[in-house]
Amino acid sequence: MSDDSLKESADRVGERMMARIASLYPICRSITGNGVRETLRRIGEEIPLKLHEVPTGTKVFDWEVPREWNIRDAWIKTPDGRKIARFREHNLHVLNYSVPIHEKMDLEKLRPHLFTLPEHPDWIPYKTSYYRDNWGFCLSHNEYLSLPEGEYEVYIDSSLEPGSLTYGELLIPGESEREVLLSCHVCHPSLANDNLSGIALMTELGKWLREQPRRYSYRLLFIPGTIGSITWLARNEEKTERIEHGLVVTCVGDPGAFTYKKSRRGNAFIDRAVLHLLRQRGEPFNEIDFYPYGYDERQYCSPGFNLPVGSLSRSSHGQYPEYHTSADNLDLVDAGSLVASLALYREVVEIIESNTVYVSLNPKCEPQLGKRGLYNQIGGPSGSRVNEMALLWVLNLADGEHDLLDMAERSGHPHEEIRRAAEALEAAELLRRVS
Amino acid sequence: MSDDSLKESADRVGERMMARIASLYPICRSITGNGVRETLRRIGEEIPLKLHEVPTGTKVFDWEVPREWNIRDAWIKTPDGRKIARFREHNLHVLNYSVPIHEKMDLEKLRPHLFTLPEHPDWIPYKTSYYRDNWGFCLSHNEYLSLPEGEYEVYIDSSLEPGSLTYGELLIPGESEREVLLSCHVCHPSLANDNLSGIALMTELGKWLREQPRRYSYRLLFIPGTIGSITWLARNEEKTERIEHGLVVTCVGDPGAFTYKKSRRGNAFIDRAVLHLLRQRGEPFNEIDFYPYGYDERQYCSPGFNLPVGSLSRSSHGQYPEYHTSADNLDLVDAGSLVASLALYREVVEIIESNTVYVSLNPKCEPQLGKRGLYNQIGGPSGSRVNEMALLWVLNLADGEHDLLDMAERSGHPHEEIRRAAEALEAAELLRRVS
Amino acid sequence: MSDDSLKESADRVGERMMARIASLYPICRSITGNGVRETLRRIGEEIPLKLHEVPTGTKVFDWEVPREWNIRDAWIKTPDGRKIARFREHNLHVLNYSVPIHEKMDLEKLRPHLFTLPEHPDWIPYKTSYYRDNWGFCLSHNEYLSLPEGEYEVYIDSSLEPGSLTYGELLIPGESEREVLLSCHVCHPSLANDNLSGIALMTELGKWLREQPRRYSYRLLFIPGTIGSITWLARNEEKTERIEHGLVVTCVGDPGAFTYKKSRRGNAFIDRAVLHLLRQRGEPFNEIDFYPYGYDERQYCSPGFNLPVGSLSRSSHGQYPEYHTSADNLDLVDAGSLVASLALYREVVEIIESNTVYVSLNPKCEPQLGKRGLYNQIGGPSGSRVNEMALLWVLNLADGEHDLLDMAERSGHPHEEIRRAAEALEAAELLRRVS
């Protein structure tokens, strides 16, 4: 696998991902509407994303595509005439998918429509009501506590009308039709780590993948959460059998430890590959068994599909205090964390691409490595080089029943070291690939 | 499962079990004889126990039913004319199954027939000699140490004659002929926890079971230890194939932590069900692998049967200091412990009865729970309710390969919560039972 | 298994092994040559070893038998006329397999041919160059540091010529042709623990095995490391299928804790048997997964053979500081450690020899042990004897699917106790051996 883009400085790659996040941050996205459309259009300037529009009312398994939501403005005018909870100041202020309203009411009637976070009184929560008509505002708990009695004017200039659901798709073809699925959600408004970091990383990864030689085809989905993956699965059911490995990409920009949530299968190749890399890094990480909640892995891992799709993130779903609040902002993410996340995703791709089953052509006793220049010449193996151990492991396990990942797991050597050893042995005509 | 008797106060149930123990405590039971007969007669006043009499000499596998033992009186007269080790004072004083004797002898000749517990010098041990003719007395070590030299008069007014072995059996039929076996031994004389607690609990459980709707049939055996279960198995060999789950019930009245001894199979459904409940309780408990000693699970789990029978107790066989001594008396057991033990046995029954394999009728992606009123409506799942997680787990694992216990184990939710979720989903026509 | 030699005092056996080591210590062995030949000749005085000579150039799998190496003398004369690194003082001074040389040169040209151990400045390292023509000297780092500039005279009176590779083999036939392989390397010069301890123990074990009744045949190989096992395997490929168990014997004379390196299979009978014994000893030991380095298990466990061969040692390959240095001398080994190692090897043999699958002839319920004199008669099993538990375990697991080692592992009883219980039950006609 050539690696031109690694020549590019990590700093530049990090800055580019940060710039992408900053550019997309102000847009008010939802599961439908112009916010998603604009987001995908901008990604499409970097990678040749195909946009799909699926009309309102389309049946997708047990669901149907909802009306399209768009919003222009929203605010509350207090009894003393101040405008608060202004959408134009922060798009989290409006309950996502709020129906339009323009009414006056007293505080008692308003209260059920106000959402706050008492445990973080300065933060605005992120709330949605996609599938039940409702309206509401999110605000800081401190502001909420300061509201006086009196008459309030409530204004939401939104529309909820027949339209379509938009998602972006990019198939990067490889030698084979077997696919690797990469999926991120694009439905969150101004939230930086939870969804923008995933969008930024997956865009970068897409650019890199297009430049690599590829055995696998890579399918990148930029979709609204839940309804988006359901829609894609319903429209592409026959393609799911090609998916051999997959990852849901999100929350990859904060400085927290890596978290891997396993696929429902629990020991799929993708699970073992990611966990091998995390263990080799030697830093703390979180390994989480599959549970039927979180992001779109819920749909990919539903029993009727049971795809080998895990989720590789840093701080994970619901596990960091800023999750689904205004504090998940540009300060929470940083270029270094994004770059390290991208590097890890690339390493996963490299394991997937390079994994091979070998058979030794000299299975009886060790072949003589010395005469092939593969072995330390002055004997007395009191201090053996790691490289040689990788050679010996590969030879010992090259019985046609172990792939490189098996060898890496059993030996404790990094997959890359095992792969290099295998390639050296193959070059020396000591190994043969099993098709 | 209706639960009328739970309306009854736990206090009353506990008092009733304690009263049963107190009433049966003075009776001198053994593996045969009128003590067992009288015990079973009294239980028969509460549940319709069928009494079986199996004649002395009946061959039961490698064994034969022994002569029947009955005893009226026993004592030792000391050189100074005091009567000690009086049977009428405590029936543990006589070696159980002692042959009759009336002789005078000096202390040296008497000594080999005296049994004491030097490590607990005030307690009387419980000793038996069922299969080798012998006589003897059990007494406190302190009394033993005070015995003067001189002539002793030894008197045991017992009989060991052809008769029969008695056991009690109650089959509570259910929808199916598949059976749950519950077995307790009834051969111990005045010992409260080791066997009377089991008798009292199983009687109460039998009353409750008769009032429940039942998929399974329940077979309750009140039998003398070892020879009783061997006798039942020999006479009912063809019925053993119906037994799908079973528990040996004993030592359930003391305040010690619960102990579960697994069946020989080690991972039978009964093993997993009991251990699931014990883990869910969140209190310390003992999990013990099967070993071929203890109570009648030894016979049920012999290799020719290998039945899925475990043993659920509190302090267990040989593991508490009062075990097989006069200190295993009414002070050792209490109503609260008995009630908690009964509740746990009922929960085991509920898992057995309600366990089901489901198939999702919407296996591809999640069904939309919101439109069916099964789901929290205001999104932003930052604090999800347990109930919803149980719904999602059931849906995710309803692939026809997982029963409710599998789901409970994998999810960490209590079986009852999983069952309720499954019932709600079934009512919403999202699940179908697999026959 | 009769055990005459155990009547012999352990002291005498220990002294004999120590004497054997002391006698062989001064000989300069290598992978070929007169040192190995003389070593095998002496072992042949104790056990009827058959010596094989395999000519230089013989193809053995990927290798070929090298030229034979012999050496008579070697030294370096310093500028001030002192002879250092004298072969006749310590045979480690010469790089093993050095080509002959007699030259004068300055220190700069000499240096690349000098090997030392800076971390142990008083020790002479052990170095070899079997497969690349080279010459060299090993010396203490302190001596190395004191070398003045000036002209040195270098002298190695060795020969590297067509000849043969020598190995010793002893097949001790048993009732069956199934074999146990015992293999030690004989190629190390004056090193006491790493190879002489193995030679001494295996010689003693061979003497003992010849006196025992044997179900298995035992094949003892005294071979040069790597090339020796490769040569034997290449010439005896068809015999490898008979090998059911095997151990590589080395480093058994030092006082370190036992170490067991498992076979490549990881759960072969030999692995389980050795680990059972080590656990039963109740002392710390090291359990090591197979890795493709170390001694001749590398060849026996190559993927084309994958024989069930582990390695049982004390301090193990490369894990003790004296490894492959002049400090692995007679002070490092002691009679007590050798005797304990020998005892453990004998116990392994006893497990292999006695292991049997039994079927209970009374599989339904327990047989009545009391009437057969196998059981404690006075009941009240509050303190059960271990022996009886072993009886009950054997009866419970004698279902034709568990051998004695399974029973020992599951019960926690020593294999020997389980075996005695099984023999008692067999004598009582309660068990039958499965052929």
PDB file of N, CA, C and O in Angstrom, chain A residues 97-143:
ATOM      1  N   TYR A  97     -36.681  19.788  14.949  1.00  0.00           N
ATOM      2  CA  TYR A  97     -37.944  19.319  14.347  1.00  0.00           C
ATOM      3  C   TYR A  97     -39.182  19.977  14.954  1.00  0.00           C
ATOM      4  O   TYR A  97     -40.307  19.489  14.815  1.00  0.00           O
ATOM      5  N   SER A  98     -38.986  21.144  15.610  1.00  0.00           N
ATOM      6  CA  SER A  98     -40.135  21.892  16.137  1.00  0.00           C
ATOM      7  C   SER A  98     -41.079  22.305  15.014  1.00  0.00           C
ATOM      8  O   SER A  98     -40.636  22.784  13.957  1.00  0.00           O
ATOM      9  N   VAL A  99     -42.375  22.180  15.251  1.00  0.00           N
ATOM     10  CA  VAL A  99     -43.371  22.719  14.317  1.00  0.00           C
ATOM     11  C   VAL A  99     -43.380  24.245  14.456  1.00  0.00           C
ATOM     12  O   VAL A  99     -42.953  24.782  15.482  1.00  0.00           O
ATOM     13  N   PRO A 100     -43.867  24.957  13.437  1.00  0.00           N
ATOM     14  CA  PRO A 100     -43.914  26.425  13.553  1.00  0.00           C
ATOM     15  C   PRO A 100     -44.919  26.865  14.607  1.00  0.00           C
ATOM     16  O   PRO A 100     -45.915  26.181  14.853  1.00  0.00           O
ATOM     17  N   ILE A 101     -44.620  27.989  15.227  1.00  0.00           N
ATOM     18  CA  ILE A 101     -45.546  28.557  16.208  1.00  0.00           C
ATOM     19  C   ILE A 101     -45.276  30.056  16.297  1.00  0.00           C
ATOM     20  O   ILE A 101     -44.131  30.509  16.112  1.00  0.00           O
ATOM     21  N   HIS A 102     -46.292  30.795  16.557  1.00  0.00           N
ATOM     22  CA  HIS A 102     -46.143  32.202  16.905  1.00  0.00           C
ATOM     23  C   HIS A 102     -47.310  32.549  17.806  1.00  0.00           C
ATOM     24  O   HIS A 102     -48.403  32.793  17.356  1.00  0.00           O
ATOM     25  N   GLU A 103     -47.068  32.581  19.111  1.00  0.00           N
ATOM     26  CA  GLU A 103     -48.135  32.729  20.094  1.00  0.00           C
ATOM     27  C   GLU A 103     -47.620  33.476  21.305  1.00  0.00           C
ATOM     28  O   GLU A 103     -46.430  33.496  21.571  1.00  0.00           O
ATOM     29  N   LYS A 104     -48.594  34.015  22.032  1.00  0.00           N
ATOM     30  CA  LYS A 104     -48.276  34.574  23.351  1.00  0.00           C
ATOM     31  C   LYS A 104     -48.849  33.641  24.412  1.00  0.00           C
ATOM     32  O   LYS A 104     -49.932  33.068  24.216  1.00  0.00           O
ATOM     33  N   MET A 105     -48.117  33.501  25.500  1.00  0.00           N
ATOM     34  CA  MET A 105     -48.582  32.592  26.559  1.00  0.00           C
ATOM     35  C   MET A 105     -47.876  32.964  27.852  1.00  0.00           C
ATOM     36  O   MET A 105     -46.839  33.621  27.838  1.00  0.00           O
ATOM     37  N   ASP A 106     -48.464  32.532  28.954  1.00  0.00           N
ATOM     38  CA  ASP A 106     -47.791  32.806  30.226  1.00  0.00           C
ATOM     39  C   ASP A 106     -46.755  31.720  30.503  1.00  0.00           C
ATOM     40  O   ASP A 106     -46.662  30.710  29.806  1.00  0.00           O
ATOM     41  N   LEU A 107     -45.958  31.939  31.543  1.00  0.00           N
ATOM     42  CA  LEU A 107     -44.816  31.059  31.822  1.00  0.00           C
ATOM     43  C   LEU A 107     -45.256  29.636  32.110  1.00  0.00           C
ATOM     44  O   LEU A 107     -44.606  28.664  31.695  1.00  0.00           O
ATOM     45  N   GLU A 108     -46.379  29.499  32.776  1.00  0.00           N
ATOM     46  CA  GLU A 108     -46.852  28.165  33.147  1.00  0.00           C
ATOM     47  C   GLU A 108     -47.102  27.314  31.908  1.00  0.00           C
ATOM     48  O   GLU A 108     -46.750  26.135  31.881  1.00  0.00           O
ATOM     49  N   LYS A 109     -47.662  27.929  30.896  1.00  0.00           N
ATOM     50  CA  LYS A 109     -47.938  27.187  29.675  1.00  0.00           C
ATOM     51  C   LYS A 109     -46.644  26.942  28.864  1.00  0.00           C
ATOM     52  O   LYS A 109     -46.523  25.947  28.148  1.00  0.00           O
ATOM     53  N   LEU A 110     -45.711  27.866  29.042  1.00  0.00           N
ATOM     54  CA  LEU A 110     -44.442  27.743  28.301  1.00  0.00           C
ATOM     55  C   LEU A 110     -43.533  26.666  28.875  1.00  0.00           C
ATOM     56  O   LEU A 110     -42.849  25.951  28.144  1.00  0.00           O
ATOM     57  N   ARG A 111     -43.544  26.542  30.190  1.00  0.00           N
ATOM     58  CA  ARG A 111     -42.565  25.687  30.872  1.00  0.00           C
ATOM     59  C   ARG A 111     -42.418  24.283  30.271  1.00  0.00           C
ATOM     60  O   ARG A 111     -41.290  23.798  30.087  1.00  0.00           O
ATOM     61  N   PRO A 112     -43.499  23.567  29.970  1.00  0.00           N
ATOM     62  CA  PRO A 112     -43.314  22.201  29.433  1.00  0.00           C
ATOM     63  C   PRO A 112     -42.553  22.159  28.117  1.00  0.00           C
ATOM     64  O   PRO A 112     -42.144  21.093  27.678  1.00  0.00           O
ATOM     65  N   HIS A 113     -42.387  23.326  27.499  1.00  0.00           N
ATOM     66  CA  HIS A 113     -41.684  23.373  26.215  1.00  0.00           C
ATOM     67  C   HIS A 113     -40.239  23.847  26.358  1.00  0.00           C
ATOM     68  O   HIS A 113     -39.568  24.101  25.361  1.00  0.00           O
ATOM     69  N   LEU A 114     -39.798  23.975  27.588  1.00  0.00           N
ATOM     70  CA  LEU A 114     -38.428  24.442  27.831  1.00  0.00           C
ATOM     71  C   LEU A 114     -37.577  23.304  28.377  1.00  0.00           C
ATOM     72  O   LEU A 114     -38.001  22.568  29.269  1.00  0.00           O
ATOM     73  N   PHE A 115     -36.384  23.134  27.823  1.00  0.00           N
ATOM     74  CA  PHE A 115     -35.496  22.033  28.231  1.00  0.00           C
ATOM     75  C   PHE A 115     -34.170  22.611  28.689  1.00  0.00           C
ATOM     76  O   PHE A 115     -33.584  23.463  28.016  1.00  0.00           O
ATOM     77  N   THR A 116     -33.723  22.134  29.845  1.00  0.00           N
ATOM     78  CA  THR A 116     -32.461  22.636  30.420  1.00  0.00           C
ATOM     79  C   THR A 116     -31.677  21.471  31.016  1.00  0.00           C
ATOM     80  O   THR A 116     -32.165  20.342  31.075  1.00  0.00           O
ATOM     81  N   LEU A 117     -30.465  21.798  31.445  1.00  0.00           N
ATOM     82  CA  LEU A 117     -29.586  20.808  32.077  1.00  0.00           C
ATOM     83  C   LEU A 117     -29.220  21.284  33.473  1.00  0.00           C
ATOM     84  O   LEU A 117     -28.169  21.930  33.647  1.00  0.00           O
ATOM     85  N   PRO A 118     -30.004  20.999  34.470  1.00  0.00           N
ATOM     86  CA  PRO A 118     -29.694  21.514  35.818  1.00  0.00           C
ATOM     87  C   PRO A 118     -28.291  21.161  36.281  1.00  0.00           C
ATOM     88  O   PRO A 118     -27.650  21.935  36.989  1.00  0.00           O
ATOM     89  N   GLU A 119     -27.776  20.004  35.886  1.00  0.00           N
ATOM     90  CA  GLU A 119     -26.437  19.605  36.355  1.00  0.00           C
ATOM     91  C   GLU A 119     -25.321  20.405  35.680  1.00  0.00           C
ATOM     92  O   GLU A 119     -24.178  20.399  36.167  1.00  0.00           O
ATOM     93  N   HIS A 120     -25.599  21.047  34.566  1.00  0.00           N
ATOM     94  CA  HIS A 120     -24.622  21.940  33.913  1.00  0.00           C
ATOM     95  C   HIS A 120     -25.363  23.226  33.552  1.00  0.00           C
ATOM     96  O   HIS A 120     -25.771  23.429  32.415  1.00  0.00           O
ATOM     97  N   PRO A 121     -25.535  24.136  34.538  1.00  0.00           N
ATOM     98  CA  PRO A 121     -26.492  25.230  34.386  1.00  0.00           C
ATOM     99  C   PRO A 121     -26.135  26.260  33.315  1.00  0.00           C
ATOM    100  O   PRO A 121     -26.982  27.074  32.966  1.00  0.00           O
ATOM    101  N   ASP A 122     -24.896  26.197  32.764  1.00  0.00           N
ATOM    102  CA  ASP A 122     -24.541  27.149  31.713  1.00  0.00           C
ATOM    103  C   ASP A 122     -24.677  26.579  30.310  1.00  0.00           C
ATOM    104  O   ASP A 122     -24.465  27.285  29.324  1.00  0.00           O
ATOM    105  N   TRP A 123     -24.951  25.299  30.205  1.00  0.00           N
ATOM    106  CA  TRP A 123     -24.958  24.665  28.898  1.00  0.00           C
ATOM    107  C   TRP A 123     -26.372  24.554  28.336  1.00  0.00           C
ATOM    108  O   TRP A 123     -27.339  24.395  29.083  1.00  0.00           O
ATOM    109  N   ILE A 124     -26.448  24.587  27.022  1.00  0.00           N
ATOM    110  CA  ILE A 124     -27.727  24.386  26.333  1.00  0.00           C
ATOM    111  C   ILE A 124     -27.806  22.913  25.937  1.00  0.00           C
ATOM    112  O   ILE A 124     -26.893  22.405  25.288  1.00  0.00           O
ATOM    113  N   PRO A 125     -28.871  22.229  26.298  1.00  0.00           N
ATOM    114  CA  PRO A 125     -28.971  20.831  25.862  1.00  0.00           C
ATOM    115  C   PRO A 125     -29.390  20.734  24.395  1.00  0.00           C
ATOM    116  O   PRO A 125     -29.883  21.696  23.804  1.00  0.00           O
ATOM    117  N   TYR A 126     -29.164  19.547  23.821  1.00  0.00           N
ATOM    118  CA  TYR A 126     -29.593  19.259  22.447  1.00  0.00           C
ATOM    119  C   TYR A 126     -30.739  18.270  22.535  1.00  0.00           C
ATOM    120  O   TYR A 126     -30.587  17.176  23.082  1.00  0.00           O
ATOM    121  N   LYS A 127     -31.922  18.693  22.060  1.00  0.00           N
ATOM    122  CA  LYS A 127     -33.115  17.846  22.144  1.00  0.00           C
ATOM    123  C   LYS A 127     -33.799  17.799  20.780  1.00  0.00           C
ATOM    124  O   LYS A 127     -33.714  18.753  20.005  1.00  0.00           O
ATOM    125  N   THR A 128     -34.483  16.690  20.544  1.00  0.00           N
ATOM    126  CA  THR A 128     -35.166  16.504  19.254  1.00  0.00           C
ATOM    127  C   THR A 128     -36.552  15.923  19.483  1.00  0.00           C
ATOM    128  O   THR A 128     -36.826  15.332  20.521  1.00  0.00           O
ATOM    129  N   SER A 129     -37.421  16.131  18.502  1.00  0.00           N
ATOM    130  CA  SER A 129     -38.736  15.466  18.534  1.00  0.00           C
ATOM    131  C   SER A 129     -39.130  15.127  17.098  1.00  0.00           C
ATOM    132  O   SER A 129     -40.029  15.722  16.518  1.00  0.00           O
ATOM    133  N   TYR A 130     -38.430  14.123  16.551  1.00  0.00           N
ATOM    134  CA  TYR A 130     -38.599  13.822  15.133  1.00  0.00           C
ATOM    135  C   TYR A 130     -39.963  13.222  14.800  1.00  0.00           C
ATOM    136  O   TYR A 130     -40.519  13.469  13.742  1.00  0.00           O
ATOM    137  N   TYR A 131     -40.461  12.393  15.685  1.00  0.00           N
ATOM    138  CA  TYR A 131     -41.587  11.555  15.267  1.00  0.00           C
ATOM    139  C   TYR A 131     -42.874  11.860  16.029  1.00  0.00           C
ATOM    140  O   TYR A 131     -43.821  11.100  15.982  1.00  0.00           O
ATOM    141  N   ARG A 132     -42.887  12.978  16.757  1.00  0.00           N
ATOM    142  CA  ARG A 132     -44.111  13.429  17.387  1.00  0.00           C
ATOM    143  C   ARG A 132     -44.140  14.948  17.281  1.00  0.00           C
ATOM    144  O   ARG A 132     -43.186  15.606  17.721  1.00  0.00           O
ATOM    145  N   ASP A 133     -45.153  15.495  16.704  1.00  0.00           N
ATOM    146  CA  ASP A 133     -45.205  16.942  16.493  1.00  0.00           C
ATOM    147  C   ASP A 133     -45.152  17.653  17.835  1.00  0.00           C
ATOM    148  O   ASP A 133     -45.958  17.381  18.727  1.00  0.00           O
ATOM    149  N   ASN A 134     -44.229  18.555  17.947  1.00  0.00           N
ATOM    150  CA  ASN A 134     -44.034  19.271  19.202  1.00  0.00           C
ATOM    151  C   ASN A 134     -43.212  20.506  18.871  1.00  0.00           C
ATOM    152  O   ASN A 134     -42.661  20.647  17.783  1.00  0.00           O
ATOM    153  N   TRP A 135     -43.147  21.431  19.780  1.00  0.00           N
ATOM    154  CA  TRP A 135     -42.228  22.551  19.638  1.00  0.00           C
ATOM    155  C   TRP A 135     -41.570  22.792  20.986  1.00  0.00           C
ATOM    156  O   TRP A 135     -42.094  22.370  22.020  1.00  0.00           O
ATOM    157  N   GLY A 136     -40.443  23.433  20.967  1.00  0.00           N
ATOM    158  CA  GLY A 136     -39.787  23.689  22.237  1.00  0.00           C
ATOM    159  C   GLY A 136     -38.488  24.446  22.056  1.00  0.00           C
ATOM    160  O   GLY A 136     -38.015  24.669  20.941  1.00  0.00           O
ATOM    161  N   PHE A 137     -37.957  24.842  23.204  1.00  0.00           N
ATOM    162  CA  PHE A 137     -36.705  25.585  23.243  1.00  0.00           C
ATOM    163  C   PHE A 137     -35.772  24.958  24.267  1.00  0.00           C
ATOM    164  O   PHE A 137     -36.215  24.465  25.304  1.00  0.00           O
ATOM    165  N   CYS A 138     -34.497  25.008  23.974  1.00  0.00           N
ATOM    166  CA  CYS A 138     -33.480  24.545  24.918  1.00  0.00           C
ATOM    167  C   CYS A 138     -32.697  25.762  25.379  1.00  0.00           C
ATOM    168  O   CYS A 138     -32.305  26.594  24.558  1.00  0.00           O
ATOM    169  N   LEU A 139     -32.458  25.843  26.668  1.00  0.00           N
ATOM    170  CA  LEU A 139     -31.699  26.994  27.158  1.00  0.00           C
ATOM    171  C   LEU A 139     -30.915  26.602  28.393  1.00  0.00           C
ATOM    172  O   LEU A 139     -31.099  25.507  28.938  1.00  0.00           O
ATOM    173  N   SER A 140     -30.027  27.524  28.799  1.00  0.00           N
ATOM    174  CA  SER A 140     -29.231  27.213  29.985  1.00  0.00           C
ATOM    175  C   SER A 140     -30.153  27.235  31.202  1.00  0.00           C
ATOM    176  O   SER A 140     -31.145  27.967  31.245  1.00  0.00           O
ATOM    177  N   HIS A 141     -29.797  26.415  32.155  1.00  0.00           N
ATOM    178  CA  HIS A 141     -30.633  26.346  33.346  1.00  0.00           C
ATOM    179  C   HIS A 141     -30.617  27.675  34.094  1.00  0.00           C
ATOM    180  O   HIS A 141     -31.633  28.091  34.666  1.00  0.00           O
ATOM    181  N   ASN A 142     -29.497  28.356  34.066  1.00  0.00           N
ATOM    182  CA  ASN A 142     -29.430  29.666  34.741  1.00  0.00           C
ATOM    183  C   ASN A 142     -30.412  30.662  34.128  1.00  0.00           C
ATOM    184  O   ASN A 142     -31.103  31.389  34.844  1.00  0.00           O
ATOM    185  N   GLU A 143     -30.470  30.668  32.810  1.00  0.00           N
ATOM    186  CA  GLU A 143     -31.416  31.580  32.153  1.00  0.00           C
ATOM    187  C   GLU A 143     -32.842  31.194  32.515  1.00  0.00           C
ATOM    188  O   GLU A 143     -33.685  32.048  32.811  1.00  0.00           O
TER     189      GLU A 143
END
